[in-house]
Short mmCIF file of N, CA and C in Angstrom, two decimals:
data_model
loop_
_atom_site.label_atom_id
_atom_site.label_comp_id
_atom_site.label_asym_id
_atom_site.label_seq_id
_atom_site.Cartn_x
_atom_site.Cartn_y
_atom_site.Cartn_z
N ARG Z 13 110.57 72.98 116.85
CA ARG Z 13 111.66 73.95 116.85
C ARG Z 13 111.60 74.89 115.65
N GLY Z 14 111.03 74.41 114.56
CA GLY Z 14 110.95 75.20 113.35
C GLY Z 14 110.45 74.35 112.21
N ARG Z 15 110.49 74.89 111.02
CA ARG Z 15 110.03 74.16 109.84
C ARG Z 15 110.67 74.75 108.59
N ALA Z 16 110.59 73.99 107.51
CA ALA Z 16 111.01 74.47 106.19
C ALA Z 16 109.78 74.44 105.30
N THR Z 17 109.62 75.46 104.47
CA THR Z 17 108.47 75.53 103.57
C THR Z 17 108.92 75.88 102.17
N PHE Z 18 108.11 75.44 101.21
CA PHE Z 18 108.30 75.77 99.81
C PHE Z 18 106.95 76.16 99.24
N LEU Z 19 106.85 77.33 98.63
CA LEU Z 19 105.59 77.86 98.11
C LEU Z 19 105.70 78.06 96.61
N VAL Z 20 104.68 77.62 95.89
CA VAL Z 20 104.53 77.91 94.47
C VAL Z 20 103.13 78.49 94.31
N ASP Z 21 103.04 79.72 93.79
CA ASP Z 21 101.74 80.40 93.64
C ASP Z 21 101.66 80.98 92.24
N LEU Z 22 100.56 80.71 91.55
CA LEU Z 22 100.32 81.25 90.22
C LEU Z 22 99.06 82.10 90.27
N GLU Z 23 99.18 83.35 89.87
CA GLU Z 23 98.05 84.27 89.82
C GLU Z 23 97.83 84.66 88.36
N ASN Z 24 96.66 84.34 87.82
CA ASN Z 24 96.32 84.74 86.45
C ASN Z 24 95.42 85.96 86.48
N ILE Z 25 95.70 86.91 85.62
CA ILE Z 25 94.89 88.12 85.49
C ILE Z 25 94.12 88.01 84.18
N LEU Z 26 92.80 88.16 84.27
CA LEU Z 26 91.94 88.04 83.09
C LEU Z 26 91.50 89.42 82.62
N GLY Z 27 91.45 89.59 81.32
CA GLY Z 27 90.91 90.78 80.69
C GLY Z 27 89.96 90.37 79.60
N ASP Z 28 89.67 91.31 78.70
CA ASP Z 28 88.78 90.98 77.57
C ASP Z 28 89.29 91.61 76.28
N GLU Z 29 90.61 91.75 76.15
CA GLU Z 29 91.20 92.39 74.98
C GLU Z 29 91.05 91.55 73.71
N LEU Z 30 91.37 90.27 73.78
CA LEU Z 30 91.35 89.40 72.60
C LEU Z 30 90.13 88.49 72.56
N ARG Z 31 89.58 88.16 73.71
CA ARG Z 31 88.41 87.27 73.82
C ARG Z 31 87.72 87.59 75.14
N PRO Z 32 86.51 87.09 75.36
CA PRO Z 32 85.77 87.46 76.58
C PRO Z 32 86.51 87.16 77.88
N PHE Z 33 87.21 86.03 77.96
CA PHE Z 33 88.02 85.71 79.13
C PHE Z 33 89.46 85.50 78.64
N ASP Z 34 90.24 86.56 78.73
CA ASP Z 34 91.57 86.61 78.13
C ASP Z 34 92.63 86.62 79.22
N PRO Z 35 93.33 85.49 79.47
CA PRO Z 35 94.39 85.49 80.48
C PRO Z 35 95.61 86.25 79.95
N ASN Z 36 95.64 87.56 80.22
CA ASN Z 36 96.67 88.40 79.61
C ASN Z 36 97.95 88.52 80.42
N GLN Z 37 97.92 88.14 81.70
CA GLN Z 37 99.14 88.25 82.51
C GLN Z 37 99.11 87.17 83.58
N ALA Z 38 100.27 86.65 83.93
CA ALA Z 38 100.41 85.69 85.02
C ALA Z 38 101.58 86.11 85.90
N ASN Z 39 101.36 86.06 87.19
CA ASN Z 39 102.42 86.34 88.15
C ASN Z 39 102.77 85.03 88.86
N TYR Z 40 104.04 84.67 88.83
CA TYR Z 40 104.52 83.47 89.49
C TYR Z 40 105.28 83.88 90.74
N THR Z 41 104.96 83.26 91.85
CA THR Z 41 105.71 83.48 93.09
C THR Z 41 106.29 82.15 93.53
N LEU Z 42 107.59 82.12 93.77
CA LEU Z 42 108.28 80.96 94.32
C LEU Z 42 108.97 81.42 95.59
N GLU Z 43 108.88 80.57 96.63
CA GLU Z 43 109.44 80.98 97.91
C GLU Z 43 109.95 79.74 98.65
N ILE Z 44 111.11 79.88 99.23
CA ILE Z 44 111.66 78.84 100.10
C ILE Z 44 112.01 79.53 101.41
N ALA Z 45 111.67 78.85 102.54
CA ALA Z 45 111.86 79.48 103.84
C ALA Z 45 112.20 78.44 104.89
N THR Z 46 112.88 78.89 105.92
CA THR Z 46 113.15 78.06 107.09
C THR Z 46 112.93 78.90 108.34
N SER Z 47 112.46 78.26 109.41
CA SER Z 47 112.10 79.03 110.58
C SER Z 47 112.66 78.43 111.86
N ALA Z 48 112.60 79.24 112.92
CA ALA Z 48 112.88 78.83 114.29
C ALA Z 48 111.75 79.38 115.15
N ARG Z 49 111.26 78.55 116.06
CA ARG Z 49 110.16 78.97 116.93
C ARG Z 49 110.70 79.42 118.28
N THR Z 50 110.15 80.52 118.76
CA THR Z 50 110.41 81.00 120.11
C THR Z 50 109.08 80.91 120.86
N PRO Z 51 109.05 81.14 122.16
CA PRO Z 51 107.78 81.06 122.88
C PRO Z 51 106.71 82.06 122.37
N LEU Z 52 107.11 83.18 121.80
CA LEU Z 52 106.13 84.19 121.38
C LEU Z 52 105.92 84.29 119.88
N VAL Z 53 106.94 83.95 119.09
CA VAL Z 53 106.87 84.22 117.66
C VAL Z 53 107.67 83.17 116.90
N GLU Z 54 107.29 82.95 115.63
CA GLU Z 54 108.07 82.10 114.74
C GLU Z 54 108.82 83.02 113.77
N LEU Z 55 110.14 82.85 113.70
CA LEU Z 55 110.99 83.72 112.87
C LEU Z 55 111.50 82.93 111.67
N PHE Z 56 111.43 83.55 110.49
CA PHE Z 56 111.82 82.91 109.23
C PHE Z 56 112.92 83.69 108.54
N VAL Z 57 113.73 82.96 107.77
CA VAL Z 57 114.57 83.52 106.71
C VAL Z 57 113.94 83.01 105.42
N VAL Z 58 113.69 83.95 104.48
CA VAL Z 58 112.91 83.62 103.28
C VAL Z 58 113.64 84.10 102.03
N PHE Z 59 113.67 83.25 101.01
CA PHE Z 59 114.07 83.68 99.66
C PHE Z 59 112.80 83.72 98.84
N HIS Z 60 112.44 84.90 98.33
CA HIS Z 60 111.16 85.16 97.67
C HIS Z 60 111.44 85.62 96.23
N HIS Z 61 110.79 84.98 95.26
CA HIS Z 61 110.96 85.33 93.84
C HIS Z 61 109.59 85.58 93.22
N VAL Z 62 109.49 86.65 92.44
CA VAL Z 62 108.27 86.95 91.67
C VAL Z 62 108.69 87.20 90.23
N SER Z 63 107.95 86.59 89.28
CA SER Z 63 108.16 86.92 87.86
C SER Z 63 106.80 87.11 87.22
N ARG Z 64 106.75 88.02 86.26
CA ARG Z 64 105.52 88.34 85.54
C ARG Z 64 105.65 87.92 84.09
N HIS Z 65 104.59 87.32 83.57
CA HIS Z 65 104.58 86.81 82.21
C HIS Z 65 103.28 87.21 81.53
N PHE Z 66 103.33 87.33 80.21
CA PHE Z 66 102.15 87.67 79.43
C PHE Z 66 101.55 86.40 78.83
N GLY Z 67 100.23 86.33 78.76
CA GLY Z 67 99.55 85.23 78.09
C GLY Z 67 99.22 85.65 76.66
N ASP Z 68 99.56 84.85 75.68
CA ASP Z 68 99.26 85.11 74.27
C ASP Z 68 99.83 86.43 73.77
N ARG Z 69 100.93 86.89 74.35
CA ARG Z 69 101.54 88.15 73.94
C ARG Z 69 103.06 88.03 74.00
N ALA Z 70 103.71 88.78 73.17
CA ALA Z 70 105.18 88.76 73.16
C ALA Z 70 105.71 89.44 74.42
N LYS Z 71 106.73 88.86 75.01
CA LYS Z 71 107.40 89.46 76.16
C LYS Z 71 108.87 89.61 75.79
N ILE Z 72 109.29 90.83 75.59
CA ILE Z 72 110.64 91.10 75.11
C ILE Z 72 111.64 91.11 76.26
N GLU Z 73 111.26 91.69 77.38
CA GLU Z 73 112.17 91.86 78.50
C GLU Z 73 111.66 91.07 79.71
N ALA Z 74 112.57 90.48 80.48
CA ALA Z 74 112.19 89.77 81.70
C ALA Z 74 111.69 90.78 82.73
N ILE Z 75 110.67 90.38 83.48
CA ILE Z 75 110.13 91.19 84.57
C ILE Z 75 110.13 90.29 85.80
N ALA Z 76 111.04 90.57 86.76
CA ALA Z 76 111.18 89.69 87.92
C ALA Z 76 111.96 90.40 89.01
N TRP Z 77 111.84 89.86 90.23
CA TRP Z 77 112.66 90.32 91.33
C TRP Z 77 112.79 89.23 92.39
N ASN Z 78 113.93 89.26 93.08
CA ASN Z 78 114.23 88.35 94.18
C ASN Z 78 114.42 89.18 95.44
N VAL Z 79 113.91 88.64 96.56
CA VAL Z 79 114.03 89.35 97.84
C VAL Z 79 114.52 88.37 98.90
N LEU Z 80 115.51 88.76 99.67
CA LEU Z 80 115.93 88.03 100.85
C LEU Z 80 115.23 88.69 102.02
N GLN Z 81 114.37 87.92 102.73
CA GLN Z 81 113.48 88.50 103.73
C GLN Z 81 113.67 87.90 105.11
N ALA Z 82 113.28 88.68 106.10
CA ALA Z 82 113.04 88.19 107.46
C ALA Z 82 111.52 88.24 107.65
N ARG Z 83 110.98 87.20 108.28
CA ARG Z 83 109.52 87.12 108.49
C ARG Z 83 109.25 86.73 109.94
N ALA Z 84 108.18 87.30 110.50
CA ALA Z 84 107.74 86.94 111.85
C ALA Z 84 106.26 86.58 111.79
N LEU Z 85 105.89 85.47 112.45
CA LEU Z 85 104.50 85.03 112.56
C LEU Z 85 104.11 84.96 114.03
N ARG Z 86 102.85 85.33 114.31
CA ARG Z 86 102.33 85.24 115.67
C ARG Z 86 100.84 84.98 115.60
N GLN Z 87 100.33 84.12 116.48
CA GLN Z 87 98.89 83.88 116.58
C GLN Z 87 98.46 84.10 118.03
N LEU Z 88 97.35 84.81 118.18
CA LEU Z 88 96.76 85.07 119.49
C LEU Z 88 95.32 84.61 119.48
N THR Z 89 94.83 84.15 120.62
CA THR Z 89 93.41 83.88 120.79
C THR Z 89 92.94 84.69 121.98
N ILE Z 90 91.95 85.56 121.73
CA ILE Z 90 91.43 86.45 122.75
C ILE Z 90 89.91 86.27 122.83
N LYS Z 91 89.43 85.64 123.90
CA LYS Z 91 88.00 85.44 124.13
C LYS Z 91 87.29 84.85 122.91
N GLY Z 92 87.85 83.79 122.35
CA GLY Z 92 87.22 83.11 121.23
C GLY Z 92 87.51 83.71 119.86
N THR Z 93 88.26 84.78 119.81
CA THR Z 93 88.64 85.41 118.54
C THR Z 93 90.11 85.11 118.28
N THR Z 94 90.40 84.61 117.08
CA THR Z 94 91.78 84.27 116.70
C THR Z 94 92.35 85.38 115.84
N VAL Z 95 93.57 85.78 116.15
CA VAL Z 95 94.27 86.83 115.39
C VAL Z 95 95.58 86.22 114.89
N ASP Z 96 95.74 86.13 113.56
CA ASP Z 96 96.97 85.67 112.94
C ASP Z 96 97.69 86.88 112.37
N MET Z 97 98.98 87.03 112.69
CA MET Z 97 99.76 88.19 112.23
C MET Z 97 101.03 87.71 111.54
N ARG Z 98 101.38 88.41 110.47
CA ARG Z 98 102.62 88.12 109.74
C ARG Z 98 103.24 89.44 109.32
N ALA Z 99 104.54 89.57 109.44
CA ALA Z 99 105.26 90.75 108.97
C ALA Z 99 106.54 90.31 108.26
N ASP Z 100 106.84 90.93 107.12
CA ASP Z 100 108.04 90.65 106.34
C ASP Z 100 108.78 91.95 106.07
N VAL Z 101 110.09 91.87 106.03
CA VAL Z 101 110.91 92.98 105.56
C VAL Z 101 112.08 92.35 104.81
N GLY Z 102 112.43 92.95 103.66
CA GLY Z 102 113.49 92.33 102.88
C GLY Z 102 114.22 93.28 101.95
N LYS Z 103 115.37 92.82 101.52
CA LYS Z 103 116.21 93.55 100.57
C LYS Z 103 116.10 92.87 99.21
N VAL Z 104 115.83 93.65 98.17
CA VAL Z 104 115.80 93.11 96.81
C VAL Z 104 117.24 92.79 96.42
N THR Z 105 117.49 91.52 96.08
CA THR Z 105 118.85 91.08 95.76
C THR Z 105 119.12 91.00 94.27
N ALA Z 106 118.05 90.92 93.46
CA ALA Z 106 118.18 90.91 92.00
C ALA Z 106 116.86 91.38 91.42
N HIS Z 107 116.94 92.07 90.29
CA HIS Z 107 115.71 92.54 89.65
C HIS Z 107 115.92 92.70 88.15
N ALA Z 108 114.84 92.52 87.42
CA ALA Z 108 114.82 92.75 85.98
C ALA Z 108 113.60 93.61 85.68
N PHE Z 109 113.81 94.76 85.08
CA PHE Z 109 112.79 95.72 84.67
C PHE Z 109 112.28 96.56 85.84
N VAL Z 110 112.04 96.02 87.01
CA VAL Z 110 111.49 96.79 88.12
C VAL Z 110 112.58 97.62 88.79
N ASP Z 111 112.15 98.66 89.54
CA ASP Z 111 113.08 99.57 90.20
C ASP Z 111 113.07 99.41 91.73
N TYR Z 112 112.70 98.24 92.22
CA TYR Z 112 112.54 98.01 93.64
C TYR Z 112 113.89 97.85 94.35
N GLY Z 113 113.99 98.43 95.55
CA GLY Z 113 115.19 98.32 96.37
C GLY Z 113 114.97 97.48 97.62
N TRP Z 114 113.80 97.61 98.24
CA TRP Z 114 113.45 96.84 99.43
C TRP Z 114 111.94 96.69 99.50
N THR Z 115 111.48 95.75 100.32
CA THR Z 115 110.04 95.52 100.48
C THR Z 115 109.72 95.31 101.96
N ALA Z 116 108.50 95.65 102.32
CA ALA Z 116 107.98 95.36 103.66
C ALA Z 116 106.49 95.15 103.53
N ASP Z 117 105.95 94.20 104.30
CA ASP Z 117 104.51 93.98 104.27
C ASP Z 117 104.05 93.40 105.60
N ALA Z 118 102.75 93.54 105.85
CA ALA Z 118 102.13 92.99 107.06
C ALA Z 118 100.75 92.49 106.69
N ASP Z 119 100.35 91.40 107.34
CA ASP Z 119 99.06 90.77 107.08
C ASP Z 119 98.44 90.40 108.43
N VAL Z 120 97.19 90.79 108.64
CA VAL Z 120 96.47 90.46 109.88
C VAL Z 120 95.13 89.84 109.49
N LEU Z 121 94.85 88.68 110.06
CA LEU Z 121 93.59 87.96 109.84
C LEU Z 121 92.92 87.77 111.20
N VAL Z 122 91.69 88.27 111.33
CA VAL Z 122 90.92 88.14 112.57
C VAL Z 122 89.71 87.26 112.27
N ARG Z 123 89.56 86.17 113.05
CA ARG Z 123 88.45 85.22 112.83
C ARG Z 123 87.67 85.02 114.12
N ARG Z 124 86.35 84.93 113.95
CA ARG Z 124 85.46 84.69 115.09
C ARG Z 124 84.41 83.66 114.70
N ARG Z 125 84.40 82.55 115.39
CA ARG Z 125 83.38 81.52 115.15
C ARG Z 125 82.12 81.91 115.92
N ILE Z 126 81.00 82.01 115.19
CA ILE Z 126 79.72 82.36 115.81
C ILE Z 126 79.03 81.10 116.32
N ASN Z 127 78.96 80.07 115.46
CA ASN Z 127 78.41 78.77 115.83
C ASN Z 127 78.99 77.72 114.88
N ASP Z 128 78.44 76.51 114.89
CA ASP Z 128 78.97 75.44 114.03
C ASP Z 128 78.78 75.70 112.55
N HIS Z 129 77.91 76.63 112.19
CA HIS Z 129 77.58 76.87 110.78
C HIS Z 129 77.96 78.26 110.27
N LEU Z 130 78.54 79.09 111.12
CA LEU Z 130 78.82 80.47 110.71
C LEU Z 130 80.02 81.02 111.46
N GLY Z 131 80.89 81.69 110.71
CA GLY Z 131 82.00 82.42 111.29
C GLY Z 131 82.15 83.75 110.57
N LEU Z 132 82.78 84.72 111.21
CA LEU Z 132 83.06 86.03 110.61
C LEU Z 132 84.56 86.22 110.56
N TYR Z 133 85.03 86.97 109.58
CA TYR Z 133 86.45 87.26 109.53
C TYR Z 133 86.70 88.61 108.86
N GLY Z 134 87.84 89.16 109.15
CA GLY Z 134 88.34 90.37 108.50
C GLY Z 134 89.83 90.19 108.26
N ARG Z 135 90.28 90.71 107.14
CA ARG Z 135 91.69 90.58 106.81
C ARG Z 135 92.20 91.90 106.27
N GLY Z 136 93.39 92.28 106.69
CA GLY Z 136 94.04 93.47 106.19
C GLY Z 136 95.47 93.15 105.80
N TYR Z 137 95.88 93.61 104.63
CA TYR Z 137 97.24 93.39 104.13
C TYR Z 137 97.74 94.72 103.60
N VAL Z 138 98.94 95.10 103.98
CA VAL Z 138 99.54 96.32 103.46
C VAL Z 138 100.98 96.00 103.06
N GLU Z 139 101.40 96.57 101.91
CA GLU Z 139 102.79 96.39 101.47
C GLU Z 139 103.34 97.74 101.04
N THR Z 140 104.62 97.89 101.24
CA THR Z 140 105.31 99.09 100.78
C THR Z 140 106.62 98.65 100.13
N ILE Z 141 106.96 99.32 99.05
CA ILE Z 141 108.16 98.97 98.29
C ILE Z 141 109.02 100.22 98.17
N GLY Z 142 110.24 100.10 98.65
CA GLY Z 142 111.20 101.18 98.50
C GLY Z 142 111.83 101.13 97.12
N ILE Z 143 112.01 102.29 96.55
CA ILE Z 143 112.54 102.39 95.18
C ILE Z 143 114.04 102.66 95.22
N ASP Z 144 114.78 101.95 94.39
CA ASP Z 144 116.22 102.14 94.26
C ASP Z 144 116.46 103.47 93.54
N SER Z 145 117.04 104.43 94.24
CA SER Z 145 117.22 105.78 93.67
C SER Z 145 118.20 105.79 92.50
N ASN Z 146 119.00 104.75 92.33
CA ASN Z 146 119.87 104.65 91.16
C ASN Z 146 119.11 104.27 89.90
N LEU Z 147 117.89 103.75 90.07
CA LEU Z 147 117.09 103.30 88.93
C LEU Z 147 115.92 104.21 88.61
N SER Z 148 115.41 104.94 89.61
CA SER Z 148 114.20 105.72 89.41
C SER Z 148 114.10 106.79 90.49
N GLN Z 149 113.41 107.86 90.16
CA GLN Z 149 113.19 108.93 91.13
C GLN Z 149 111.76 108.93 91.68
N ARG Z 150 110.97 107.91 91.35
CA ARG Z 150 109.61 107.88 91.89
C ARG Z 150 109.65 107.56 93.38
N PRO Z 151 108.63 107.97 94.12
CA PRO Z 151 108.63 107.76 95.58
C PRO Z 151 108.32 106.30 95.93
N ARG Z 152 108.46 106.01 97.22
CA ARG Z 152 108.09 104.69 97.74
C ARG Z 152 106.65 104.39 97.34
N GLN Z 153 106.35 103.12 97.03
CA GLN Z 153 105.03 102.70 96.58
C GLN Z 153 104.34 101.89 97.68
N THR Z 154 103.05 102.17 97.91
CA THR Z 154 102.30 101.47 98.96
C THR Z 154 100.98 100.98 98.40
N GLY Z 155 100.62 99.77 98.76
CA GLY Z 155 99.35 99.18 98.35
C GLY Z 155 98.81 98.29 99.46
N GLY Z 156 97.67 97.68 99.20
CA GLY Z 156 97.10 96.79 100.20
C GLY Z 156 95.77 96.22 99.77
N ARG Z 157 95.25 95.38 100.65
CA ARG Z 157 93.97 94.70 100.39
C ARG Z 157 93.27 94.57 101.73
N PHE Z 158 91.97 94.89 101.74
CA PHE Z 158 91.16 94.77 102.94
C PHE Z 158 89.90 93.99 102.58
N GLU Z 159 89.55 93.03 103.42
CA GLU Z 159 88.49 92.09 103.10
C GLU Z 159 87.69 91.77 104.36
N LEU Z 160 86.36 91.77 104.24
CA LEU Z 160 85.45 91.34 105.29
C LEU Z 160 84.59 90.22 104.74
N GLY Z 161 84.31 89.20 105.57
CA GLY Z 161 83.52 88.11 105.05
C GLY Z 161 82.91 87.23 106.10
N VAL Z 162 82.13 86.27 105.61
CA VAL Z 162 81.54 85.24 106.44
C VAL Z 162 82.09 83.90 105.97
N ARG Z 163 82.27 82.99 106.92
CA ARG Z 163 82.71 81.63 106.60
C ARG Z 163 81.58 80.67 106.96
N LEU Z 164 81.23 79.82 105.99
CA LEU Z 164 80.21 78.80 106.16
C LEU Z 164 80.90 77.45 106.18
N PRO Z 165 81.20 76.92 107.39
CA PRO Z 165 81.94 75.66 107.47
C PRO Z 165 81.05 74.46 107.16
N GLY Z 166 81.68 73.43 106.58
CA GLY Z 166 81.01 72.18 106.28
C GLY Z 166 81.86 71.02 106.75
N ALA Z 167 81.47 69.81 106.38
CA ALA Z 167 82.17 68.60 106.84
C ALA Z 167 83.60 68.53 106.32
N GLY Z 168 83.83 68.83 105.03
CA GLY Z 168 85.15 68.69 104.44
C GLY Z 168 85.87 70.00 104.20
N GLY Z 169 85.22 71.11 104.42
CA GLY Z 169 85.84 72.39 104.15
C GLY Z 169 84.91 73.53 104.50
N ALA Z 170 85.06 74.64 103.80
CA ALA Z 170 84.25 75.82 104.08
C ALA Z 170 84.11 76.65 102.82
N VAL Z 171 83.12 77.52 102.84
CA VAL Z 171 82.92 78.51 101.79
C VAL Z 171 83.01 79.89 102.44
N ASP Z 172 83.83 80.76 101.87
CA ASP Z 172 83.91 82.16 102.31
C ASP Z 172 83.17 83.03 101.31
N LEU Z 173 82.35 83.94 101.80
CA LEU Z 173 81.71 84.97 100.99
C LEU Z 173 82.26 86.30 101.50
N PHE Z 174 82.79 87.15 100.59
CA PHE Z 174 83.50 88.33 101.07
C PHE Z 174 83.36 89.52 100.14
N ALA Z 175 83.70 90.69 100.69
CA ALA Z 175 83.77 91.95 99.94
C ALA Z 175 85.01 92.68 100.42
N GLY Z 176 85.56 93.53 99.56
CA GLY Z 176 86.75 94.24 99.97
C GLY Z 176 87.19 95.30 98.99
N TYR Z 177 88.39 95.81 99.23
CA TYR Z 177 88.99 96.88 98.43
C TYR Z 177 90.48 96.57 98.30
N GLU Z 178 91.04 96.86 97.12
CA GLU Z 178 92.44 96.56 96.87
C GLU Z 178 93.11 97.68 96.09
N ARG Z 179 94.36 97.97 96.44
CA ARG Z 179 95.23 98.86 95.66
C ARG Z 179 96.49 98.06 95.36
N VAL Z 180 96.75 97.82 94.07
CA VAL Z 180 97.87 96.99 93.64
C VAL Z 180 98.97 97.88 93.07
N ILE Z 181 100.16 97.74 93.62
CA ILE Z 181 101.33 98.48 93.13
C ILE Z 181 101.72 97.92 91.77
N ASP Z 182 102.00 98.80 90.81
CA ASP Z 182 102.46 98.39 89.48
C ASP Z 182 101.60 97.24 88.95
N ALA Z 183 100.30 97.47 88.91
CA ALA Z 183 99.33 96.41 88.56
C ALA Z 183 99.55 95.87 87.16
N GLY Z 184 99.88 96.73 86.21
CA GLY Z 184 100.24 96.26 84.88
C GLY Z 184 101.70 95.87 84.87
N ALA Z 185 102.03 94.82 84.18
CA ALA Z 185 103.41 94.31 84.22
C ALA Z 185 104.43 95.33 83.75
N ILE Z 186 104.10 96.14 82.74
CA ILE Z 186 105.08 97.08 82.21
C ILE Z 186 104.73 98.54 82.48
N GLU Z 187 103.64 98.80 83.20
CA GLU Z 187 103.27 100.16 83.58
C GLU Z 187 103.57 100.37 85.04
N GLN Z 188 104.25 101.44 85.37
CA GLN Z 188 104.55 101.74 86.76
C GLN Z 188 103.45 102.63 87.33
N ARG Z 189 102.29 102.03 87.54
CA ARG Z 189 101.19 102.76 88.18
C ARG Z 189 100.31 101.77 88.93
N ALA Z 190 99.75 102.29 90.01
CA ALA Z 190 98.87 101.45 90.83
C ALA Z 190 97.45 101.53 90.30
N LEU Z 191 96.70 100.47 90.53
CA LEU Z 191 95.28 100.43 90.22
C LEU Z 191 94.51 100.07 91.47
N ARG Z 192 93.25 100.57 91.57
CA ARG Z 192 92.39 100.32 92.72
C ARG Z 192 91.07 99.78 92.25
N TRP Z 193 90.46 98.92 93.09
CA TRP Z 193 89.12 98.42 92.80
C TRP Z 193 88.52 97.79 94.04
N GLY Z 194 87.19 97.78 94.07
CA GLY Z 194 86.46 97.02 95.07
C GLY Z 194 86.15 95.65 94.49
N PHE Z 195 85.81 94.69 95.34
CA PHE Z 195 85.53 93.35 94.84
C PHE Z 195 84.54 92.63 95.75
N LEU Z 196 83.86 91.68 95.15
CA LEU Z 196 83.01 90.71 95.84
C LEU Z 196 83.49 89.34 95.39
N GLY Z 197 83.41 88.35 96.28
CA GLY Z 197 83.89 87.04 95.85
C GLY Z 197 83.48 85.92 96.76
N PHE Z 198 83.89 84.73 96.36
CA PHE Z 198 83.71 83.54 97.16
C PHE Z 198 84.97 82.70 97.05
N ARG Z 199 85.20 81.86 98.06
CA ARG Z 199 86.40 81.05 98.11
C ARG Z 199 86.03 79.70 98.72
N PHE Z 200 86.52 78.63 98.12
CA PHE Z 200 86.36 77.30 98.72
C PHE Z 200 87.66 76.99 99.47
N ALA Z 201 87.53 76.57 100.70
CA ALA Z 201 88.70 76.26 101.54
C ALA Z 201 88.57 74.86 102.10
N THR Z 202 89.67 74.14 102.16
CA THR Z 202 89.67 72.82 102.78
C THR Z 202 90.03 72.97 104.26
N LYS Z 203 89.71 71.96 105.03
CA LYS Z 203 90.03 72.03 106.47
C LYS Z 203 91.48 71.69 106.71
#
């Protein structure tokens, strides 16, 4: 009929300002959600919190925001190809330092198993943030991440090898500007 979930996610950003591998910023995401399943889609009510912290640096002002969201999940399988879709829309209910008023995002993951030892996948994520006009006159902000890769499955898990492109909204904790970059990577995944 549905489920309840609790998410804790820590993202560390590394630089080289003070030492070769300098964890200069950390983003914490906490989320609690409950859902109801329908024949076509799973619908969630979500409380989403993000806070940004500096590593080895003074932080004078809190940087955080809370969002009350609606979320929809759907999975399709078409001729051996699996498509996972997620969409969120929410109202910012509290914020410190940021000028966000609302958020919306969508994530699509397409996977195709080639054989027992190889799979292909592509992922696209886009987010847009509406700005509270009482706090700032800057326009709505949009970012996203696009990734293509191969999955090498094994007995206990898998290895993903991938390449992609990302545009991060307000990438620096105290700078209101987006940054862009391409990337190559690998990921270990459990089954």
